[in-house]
Short mmCIF file of C-alpha atoms and ligand atoms in Angstrom, two decimals:
data_model
loop_
_atom_site.label_atom_id
_atom_site.label_comp_id
_atom_site.label_asym_id
_atom_site.label_seq_id
_atom_site.Cartn_x
_atom_site.Cartn_y
_atom_site.Cartn_z
CA MET O 6 31.58 -44.10 12.60
CA PRO O 7 33.87 -41.73 11.29
CA PRO O 8 30.66 -38.69 10.74
CA VAL O 9 32.53 -37.60 7.90
CA ILE O 10 33.98 -38.44 5.23
CA SER O 11 36.60 -36.06 3.02
CA PHE O 12 37.75 -37.20 -0.54
CA HIS O 13 40.53 -35.25 -2.26
CA PHE O 14 41.19 -35.67 -5.82
CA GLY O 15 37.35 -36.44 -5.95
CA LEU O 16 35.55 -39.38 -4.65
CA PRO O 17 35.11 -43.40 -5.43
CA GLU O 18 33.33 -45.29 -7.26
CA ALA O 19 29.30 -45.11 -6.73
CA GLY O 20 28.50 -47.99 -5.59
CA LEU O 21 30.79 -47.02 -2.26
CA LEU O 22 29.60 -43.68 -2.11
CA ARG O 23 26.15 -45.19 -2.06
CA ARG O 24 27.49 -47.86 1.20
CA LEU O 25 28.80 -45.56 2.50
CA LYS O 26 25.02 -42.51 2.45
CA ALA O 27 23.44 -45.68 3.97
CA VAL O 28 25.18 -45.47 7.31
CA GLY O 29 24.80 -42.05 8.14
CA ILE O 30 28.29 -40.95 7.43
CA LYS O 31 28.04 -37.16 5.71
CA ILE O 32 30.34 -36.85 2.01
CA TRP O 33 32.83 -34.13 1.82
CA GLY O 34 34.77 -33.18 -1.82
CA CYS O 35 37.04 -30.65 -2.03
CA ALA O 36 36.81 -28.48 -5.81
CA THR O 37 39.08 -26.54 -7.47
CA THR O 38 37.58 -24.91 -9.70
CA VAL O 39 33.50 -24.78 -10.52
CA ALA O 40 33.84 -27.16 -12.88
CA GLU O 41 34.49 -30.22 -9.66
CA ALA O 42 32.20 -27.83 -7.45
CA ARG O 43 29.85 -28.96 -9.51
CA TRP O 44 30.64 -32.48 -10.33
CA LEU O 45 30.94 -33.24 -7.36
CA ALA O 46 27.34 -31.42 -6.40
CA GLU O 47 25.65 -33.78 -9.61
CA ARG O 48 27.11 -36.60 -7.02
CA GLY O 49 25.29 -36.07 -4.51
CA VAL O 50 27.76 -34.75 -2.08
CA ASP O 51 27.24 -33.10 1.80
CA ALA O 52 29.68 -29.87 0.95
CA VAL O 53 32.13 -29.14 -0.84
CA ILE O 54 35.03 -27.88 0.00
CA ALA O 55 36.50 -24.38 -2.33
CA GLN O 56 40.01 -25.53 -2.36
CA GLY O 57 41.89 -22.04 -3.46
CA ALA O 58 45.63 -21.43 -4.45
CA GLU O 59 47.03 -19.92 -1.55
CA ALA O 60 46.18 -23.67 0.14
CA GLY O 61 48.16 -25.23 1.18
CA GLY O 62 49.74 -29.09 0.18
CA HIS O 63 48.93 -31.17 -2.03
CA ARG O 64 46.08 -29.70 -4.47
CA GLY O 65 42.61 -31.01 -4.57
CA ILE O 66 42.59 -31.35 -9.98
CA PHE O 67 40.56 -34.09 -10.35
CA LEU O 68 39.17 -32.78 -13.40
CA THR O 69 42.77 -32.12 -15.10
CA ASP O 70 45.81 -33.88 -15.40
CA ASP O 71 48.69 -31.19 -17.24
CA PRO O 72 50.57 -30.30 -14.63
CA VAL O 73 52.05 -28.27 -16.36
CA ARG O 74 49.28 -25.82 -18.56
CA ASP O 75 46.84 -25.79 -14.64
CA ALA O 76 49.56 -24.34 -12.29
CA SER O 77 48.98 -21.14 -13.51
CA LYS O 78 45.07 -21.21 -14.41
CA GLN O 79 44.87 -21.93 -10.33
CA ILE O 80 42.36 -20.28 -8.38
CA GLY O 81 42.14 -18.01 -5.63
CA THR O 82 40.28 -17.99 -1.97
CA LEU O 83 38.67 -14.66 -3.01
CA ALA O 84 37.52 -15.23 -6.83
CA LEU O 85 36.42 -19.49 -6.11
CA VAL O 86 34.92 -19.46 -2.73
CA PRO O 87 31.58 -16.48 -4.58
CA GLN O 88 32.02 -18.58 -7.52
CA VAL O 89 31.48 -22.30 -6.30
CA ALA O 90 29.03 -20.95 -3.35
CA ASP O 91 26.83 -19.30 -6.13
CA ALA O 92 27.22 -22.73 -8.31
CA VAL O 93 26.46 -25.86 -5.75
CA GLY O 94 23.43 -24.13 -4.64
CA ASP O 95 22.48 -24.97 -0.77
CA ILE O 96 25.58 -27.69 -0.38
CA PRO O 97 27.50 -25.99 1.98
CA VAL O 98 30.74 -24.30 1.48
CA ILE O 99 34.35 -25.06 3.19
CA ALA O 100 36.45 -22.18 2.65
CA ALA O 101 40.05 -23.52 2.59
CA GLY O 102 43.43 -21.85 1.77
CA GLY O 103 45.13 -19.15 3.12
CA ILE O 104 43.01 -18.33 5.83
CA ALA O 105 45.26 -18.59 8.93
CA ASP O 106 43.80 -15.78 11.50
CA GLY O 107 40.06 -14.65 12.59
CA ARG O 108 40.65 -11.92 9.28
CA GLY O 109 40.64 -15.36 6.52
CA VAL O 110 38.12 -16.64 8.63
CA LEU O 111 35.09 -13.68 7.86
CA ALA O 112 36.62 -12.90 4.64
CA ALA O 113 35.28 -16.68 4.28
CA LEU O 114 31.63 -16.38 4.82
CA VAL O 115 30.28 -13.15 3.67
CA LEU O 116 32.96 -15.26 0.72
CA GLY O 117 29.52 -17.39 0.82
CA ALA O 118 31.05 -20.09 2.94
CA SER O 119 29.79 -21.87 5.92
CA ALA O 120 32.71 -22.61 7.63
CA VAL O 121 36.64 -22.76 6.18
CA GLN O 122 39.10 -25.88 6.16
CA VAL O 123 42.61 -24.63 7.94
CA GLY O 124 45.14 -26.81 7.19
CA THR O 125 49.14 -25.09 7.36
CA ALA O 126 48.43 -22.80 10.88
CA PHE O 127 48.40 -26.35 11.89
CA LEU O 128 51.03 -27.36 10.80
CA VAL O 129 53.15 -25.16 14.15
CA THR O 130 51.54 -26.68 16.59
CA PRO O 131 52.25 -29.31 19.53
CA GLU O 132 49.60 -31.78 18.33
CA ALA O 133 51.27 -31.16 14.54
CA ALA O 134 53.43 -35.01 12.97
CA THR O 135 55.36 -32.75 11.29
CA SER O 136 58.62 -32.50 11.37
CA ALA O 137 61.66 -31.33 12.57
CA VAL O 138 62.98 -30.07 9.51
CA HIS O 139 59.55 -29.42 8.40
CA ARG O 140 59.25 -27.56 11.32
CA ALA O 141 62.67 -25.42 10.88
CA ALA O 142 61.21 -24.49 7.15
CA LEU O 143 57.65 -22.83 8.59
CA LYS O 144 59.49 -20.61 11.10
CA THR O 145 61.27 -17.72 8.09
CA ALA O 146 57.79 -18.12 5.90
CA THR O 147 57.16 -15.94 3.49
CA ASP O 148 54.14 -15.09 1.50
CA ASP O 149 56.22 -14.77 -1.72
CA GLY O 150 58.89 -18.36 -0.36
CA THR O 151 55.90 -21.41 -2.04
CA ALA O 152 55.37 -22.99 -5.03
CA PHE O 153 52.94 -25.71 -6.11
CA THR O 154 55.88 -28.66 -7.63
CA ASN O 155 54.71 -32.37 -8.65
CA LEU O 156 58.59 -33.82 -7.69
CA LEU O 157 57.75 -35.03 -4.34
CA SER O 158 54.62 -36.86 -4.68
CA GLY O 159 54.21 -36.60 -8.20
CA ARG O 160 50.52 -34.77 -8.35
CA PRO O 161 50.71 -30.43 -7.79
CA ALA O 162 51.30 -29.79 -3.99
CA ARG O 163 52.11 -26.67 -2.74
CA GLY O 164 54.73 -26.46 -0.17
CA LEU O 165 58.39 -24.46 1.02
CA ILE O 166 60.86 -23.23 -1.55
CA ASN O 167 62.86 -25.85 -1.02
CA ARG O 168 66.40 -26.73 -3.40
CA VAL O 169 65.26 -29.88 -4.85
CA MET O 170 61.55 -27.23 -6.66
CA ALA O 171 64.59 -24.50 -7.30
CA GLU O 172 67.67 -26.46 -8.87
CA LEU O 173 65.03 -29.02 -11.14
CA GLY O 174 62.16 -25.81 -11.45
CA PRO O 175 59.43 -26.65 -8.94
CA ILE O 176 56.47 -28.13 -12.09
CA SER O 177 58.33 -31.34 -14.40
CA ARG O 178 56.41 -33.08 -17.26
CA ASP O 179 59.14 -35.58 -16.55
CA ALA O 180 58.38 -35.89 -13.39
CA PRO O 181 56.75 -39.82 -12.53
CA ALA O 182 53.31 -40.38 -11.24
CA PHE O 183 51.67 -40.06 -8.18
CA PRO O 184 52.42 -40.95 -6.05
CA THR O 185 55.35 -42.51 -7.05
CA ALA O 186 57.29 -39.50 -7.66
CA GLY O 187 59.11 -39.03 -3.74
CA ALA O 188 60.77 -42.30 -3.80
CA ALA O 189 63.63 -41.84 -5.90
CA LEU O 190 64.58 -38.84 -3.95
CA ALA O 191 64.18 -41.19 -1.07
CA PRO O 192 68.15 -41.38 -0.17
CA LEU O 193 67.80 -37.32 -1.14
CA LYS O 194 65.42 -37.35 1.87
CA ALA O 195 67.02 -39.40 4.79
CA LYS O 196 70.96 -37.55 3.96
CA ALA O 197 69.33 -34.59 3.80
CA GLU O 198 67.27 -34.98 6.99
CA ALA O 199 70.09 -36.27 8.60
CA GLU O 200 72.35 -32.69 8.63
CA SER O 201 69.03 -31.37 9.38
CA ARG O 202 68.79 -29.93 5.90
CA SER O 203 64.80 -29.82 3.51
CA ASP O 204 66.36 -29.74 0.57
CA PHE O 205 64.91 -32.49 -0.53
CA SER O 206 61.49 -33.12 1.33
CA SER O 207 58.11 -32.65 1.66
CA VAL O 208 57.87 -28.71 3.02
CA TRP O 209 53.64 -28.27 2.60
CA SER O 210 52.76 -24.32 3.08
CA GLY O 211 50.13 -22.81 2.08
CA GLN O 212 51.29 -18.90 1.67
CA ALA O 213 50.02 -17.52 4.70
CA ALA O 214 51.95 -19.85 7.07
CA SER O 215 53.80 -16.43 8.48
CA LEU O 216 50.76 -15.97 10.04
CA ALA O 217 50.38 -19.03 12.62
CA VAL O 218 51.20 -18.80 15.86
CA GLU O 219 52.60 -21.88 17.92
CA GLU O 220 50.18 -22.56 20.12
CA PRO O 221 48.07 -26.13 21.25
CA ALA O 222 45.85 -27.42 18.36
CA ALA O 223 42.35 -26.25 19.94
CA ASP O 224 42.93 -22.29 20.52
CA VAL O 225 44.28 -21.73 17.17
CA THR O 226 40.44 -22.84 16.76
CA ARG O 227 38.75 -20.78 19.63
CA ARG O 228 41.01 -17.98 18.48
CA LEU O 229 40.34 -17.86 15.27
CA TRP O 230 36.86 -18.26 16.36
CA ALA O 231 37.07 -15.39 18.41
CA GLU O 232 38.47 -12.70 16.02
CA ALA O 233 36.22 -13.88 13.90
CA GLU O 234 33.28 -12.75 16.35
CA ALA O 235 35.04 -9.97 16.99
CA LEU O 236 36.16 -8.73 13.83
CA ARG O 237 31.81 -9.56 12.89
CA GLN O 238 31.30 -7.42 15.30
CA HIS O 239 33.05 -4.17 14.28
CA PHE O 240 32.03 -4.18 10.31
CA LEU O 241 28.40 -6.19 9.86
C1 FMN L 26 51.25 -30.54 5.04
C2 FMN L 26 49.13 -30.52 4.39
C3 FMN L 26 49.26 -32.51 4.60
C4 FMN L 26 47.71 -32.41 3.62
N1 FMN L 26 47.56 -32.66 3.11
C5 FMN L 26 45.81 -33.41 2.73
C6 FMN L 26 45.35 -34.74 3.40
O1 FMN L 26 45.41 -35.73 3.56
N2 FMN L 26 43.59 -34.73 2.84
C7 FMN L 26 43.25 -33.16 1.48
O2 FMN L 26 41.86 -32.73 1.67
N3 FMN L 26 43.99 -31.84 2.30
C8 FMN L 26 44.53 -31.88 2.35
N4 FMN L 26 45.67 -30.96 2.53
C9 FMN L 26 44.51 -29.50 2.12
C10 FMN L 26 44.21 -29.01 3.45
O3 FMN L 26 42.91 -29.41 3.61
C11 FMN L 26 44.20 -27.70 2.99
O4 FMN L 26 42.55 -27.34 1.28
C12 FMN L 26 44.45 -26.32 2.73
O5 FMN L 26 45.41 -26.78 4.33
C13 FMN L 26 43.97 -25.04 3.12
O6 FMN L 26 45.09 -23.96 2.75
P1 FMN L 26 46.68 -23.55 3.47
O7 FMN L 26 47.42 -24.80 3.96
O8 FMN L 26 46.36 -22.36 3.51
O9 FMN L 26 45.55 -23.39 5.51
C14 FMN L 26 46.76 -30.66 3.68
C15 FMN L 26 47.03 -29.66 3.80
C16 FMN L 26 48.27 -29.18 4.09
C17 FMN L 26 49.14 -28.74 4.69
#
């Protein structure tokens, strides 16, 4: 039995949550705004993940559904974490988005987080199931090389800007609904990937990808904590 189940895009219906809690499973939920964090807190989550706009992969957005209007409103981790921490009281907050070294870890803790969630920095570890084209694209990632797109799945997600995002414009009201949007691109994706191109692939990445180090996942975890601890002793 998993000790924790973490939900993206809101929560399942209350009956299912009650059954999970009854057998001792902790429930985590992802919030991209203070309103979403309050919504999760009201439904009894054990921790709130505050996902800032820097984060790679799908936005956890669930209280609004207009990708065109909402893309430019997404809140950065630095602004989101303390506001979520203030809003949810005693519920632990897990900071996510743009954290890829000890500086980010310590900053998140100072902002009011109890823990951090790291995604992009693990994509280049040997344990990750990251595809060859995705790994190659991450090697040349820059701070301004990502954007939100809903073209690849139907929901907004941050990824490295590739051909389909550049040529169609990364966000479109015409994208098919989640999760079917990728199906239309599948033949193009397969052909491009066979030629080692990520033109039509979901090359998810956060804005701090260039900080990632190719080393085993356990080493990443230990290094991030050691760096944060050294900084804490220096500054606090
Ligand atoms: C390739 C990739 C896949 C992800 N898949 C999920 C997922 O299935 N469920 C989820 O809750 N979050 C998922 N995330 C989001 C992360 O949990 C997290 O919010 C984010 O990676 C943190 O920001 P960072 O990428 O800057 O570290 C994913 C992120 C990436 C990069």
